[in-house]
Amino acid sequence: QVQLVESGGGLVQAGDSLRLSCVASGRTFSNYVMAWFRQPPGKEREFVTAISWSRGTTRYLDSVRDRFTISKDNAKNTVYLQMNSLKPEDTAVYYCAATINELRSLWVLRGQYNYWGQGTQVTVSS
């Protein structure tokens, strides 16, 4: 049974940092692309960032490119999202997702992802 389990969310102040973790289990993810999406209150779920597990190639949403960093630990089957200089507009439920599709141009599309975690809440106060 495939599982993606996120953790690390919380309530922080603007300017603070958080690191989210996503532990993947239930299959081999070495050929997968791992991503973070987020869903702000009352809005659609949007792509934040992704990383190819095998190549390490990344892609970012423009508004987070200089503040967020995605990384992976192969030994722990874990993907991280380091979020610095957080802003109130970063408030959302953050989801981990996995896709077999290595075509980078498609990583922003929710429909490409086969597996999803349950989400972790990030709230940034002003």
Coordinates of C-alpha atoms in Angstrom, one line a residue:
Q1 CA 0.0 0.0 0.0
V2 CA 1.5 3.3 -1.1
Q3 CA 1.6 6.0 1.5
L4 CA 2.8 9.6 1.5
V5 CA 2.8 11.1 4.9
E6 CA 3.5 14.8 5.4
S7 CA 4.6 16.4 8.7
G8 CA 6.1 19.7 9.9
G9 CA 3.3 22.1 9.4
G10 CA 2.3 24.7 12.0
L11 CA 1.5 28.3 13.0
V12 CA 4.4 30.7 12.4
Q13 CA 4.8 34.5 12.0
A14 CA 5.7 36.2 8.8
G15 CA 9.4 36.0 8.2
D16 CA 9.8 32.6 10.0
S17 CA 10.9 29.3 8.5
L18 CA 9.4 25.8 8.4
R19 CA 10.5 22.5 7.0
L20 CA 8.0 20.1 5.8
S21 CA 8.7 16.4 5.4
C22 CA 7.1 13.7 3.2
V23 CA 7.9 10.1 3.9
A24 CA 7.1 7.8 1.0
S25 CA 6.4 4.1 1.5
G26 CA 4.8 1.1 -0.2
R27 CA 6.8 1.0 -3.4
T28 CA 10.0 2.0 -5.0
F29 CA 10.0 5.7 -5.8
S30 CA 13.4 5.9 -7.5
N31 CA 11.7 6.5 -10.9
Y32 CA 9.1 9.0 -9.6
V33 CA 8.9 12.7 -9.4
M34 CA 7.9 14.1 -6.0
A35 CA 6.0 17.3 -5.7
W36 CA 4.5 19.7 -3.2
F37 CA 1.2 21.3 -3.9
R38 CA -0.7 23.7 -1.7
Q39 CA -4.4 24.7 -1.3
P40 CA -5.0 28.1 0.3
P41 CA -8.4 28.7 2.0
G42 CA -11.2 29.0 -0.6
K43 CA -8.8 28.5 -3.5
E44 CA -7.7 25.8 -5.9
R45 CA -4.8 23.5 -5.2
E46 CA -1.7 24.8 -6.9
F47 CA 1.7 23.5 -7.7
V48 CA 4.6 24.7 -5.5
T49 CA 7.7 22.6 -6.5
A50 CA 8.8 19.2 -7.6
I51 CA 12.0 17.1 -7.8
S52 CA 12.9 14.1 -9.9
W53 CA 14.0 11.4 -7.6
S54 CA 16.5 9.9 -10.0
R55 CA 17.9 13.1 -11.7
G56 CA 17.4 15.7 -9.0
T57 CA 15.9 18.1 -11.5
T58 CA 13.6 20.7 -9.9
R59 CA 10.9 23.1 -10.8
Y60 CA 9.4 25.9 -8.7
L61 CA 6.4 28.2 -8.6
D62 CA 7.8 31.6 -9.4
S63 CA 6.5 33.2 -6.2
V64 CA 8.4 30.8 -4.0
R65 CA 11.6 30.2 -6.1
D66 CA 13.8 32.4 -3.9
R67 CA 12.4 31.3 -0.6
F68 CA 11.5 27.6 -0.8
T69 CA 13.9 24.7 -1.5
I70 CA 12.9 21.1 -2.3
S71 CA 15.3 18.3 -1.4
K72 CA 15.4 14.5 -1.0
D73 CA 17.0 11.9 1.2
N74 CA 17.2 8.7 -0.8
A75 CA 18.1 6.6 2.3
K76 CA 15.1 7.8 4.2
N77 CA 12.7 7.8 1.3
T78 CA 11.9 11.4 2.3
V79 CA 11.3 14.6 0.5
Y80 CA 11.6 17.9 2.2
L81 CA 10.3 21.4 1.6
Q82 CA 12.4 24.1 3.3
M83 CA 10.3 27.3 3.5
N84 CA 12.0 30.5 4.5
S85 CA 10.8 34.1 4.7
L86 CA 7.2 32.9 5.0
K87 CA 4.4 35.3 4.1
P88 CA 0.7 35.3 5.1
E89 CA -0.1 34.4 1.5
D90 CA 1.8 31.1 2.0
T91 CA -1.0 30.0 4.3
A92 CA -2.4 26.7 3.0
V93 CA -2.7 23.0 3.4
Y94 CA 0.5 21.6 1.8
Y95 CA 0.3 18.2 0.1
C96 CA 3.0 15.8 -1.1
A97 CA 2.4 14.0 -4.4
A98 CA 4.1 11.5 -6.7
T99 CA 4.0 11.0 -10.4
I100 CA 5.8 8.6 -12.8
N101 CA 5.9 11.3 -15.5
E102 CA 9.4 12.7 -15.9
L103 CA 8.3 15.3 -18.4
R104 CA 9.1 18.5 -16.5
S105 CA 6.6 20.7 -18.4
L106 CA 3.7 18.6 -17.0
W107 CA 4.8 18.7 -13.3
V108 CA 2.5 21.6 -12.6
L109 CA -0.6 19.6 -13.5
R110 CA -2.5 18.0 -10.6
G111 CA -3.9 15.3 -12.8
Q112 CA -0.4 13.9 -13.5
Y113 CA 0.0 12.7 -9.9
N114 CA -0.9 9.2 -8.9
Y115 CA -0.4 9.4 -5.2
W116 CA -1.2 12.1 -2.6
G117 CA -0.6 12.6 1.1
Q118 CA -3.2 13.8 3.5
G119 CA -1.8 17.3 3.8
T120 CA -0.3 19.4 6.6
Q121 CA -1.5 22.8 7.5
V122 CA 0.8 25.8 7.4
T123 CA -0.5 29.1 8.8
V124 CA 1.5 32.3 8.6
S125 CA 0.3 35.2 10.7
S126 CA 1.2 38.8 9.8

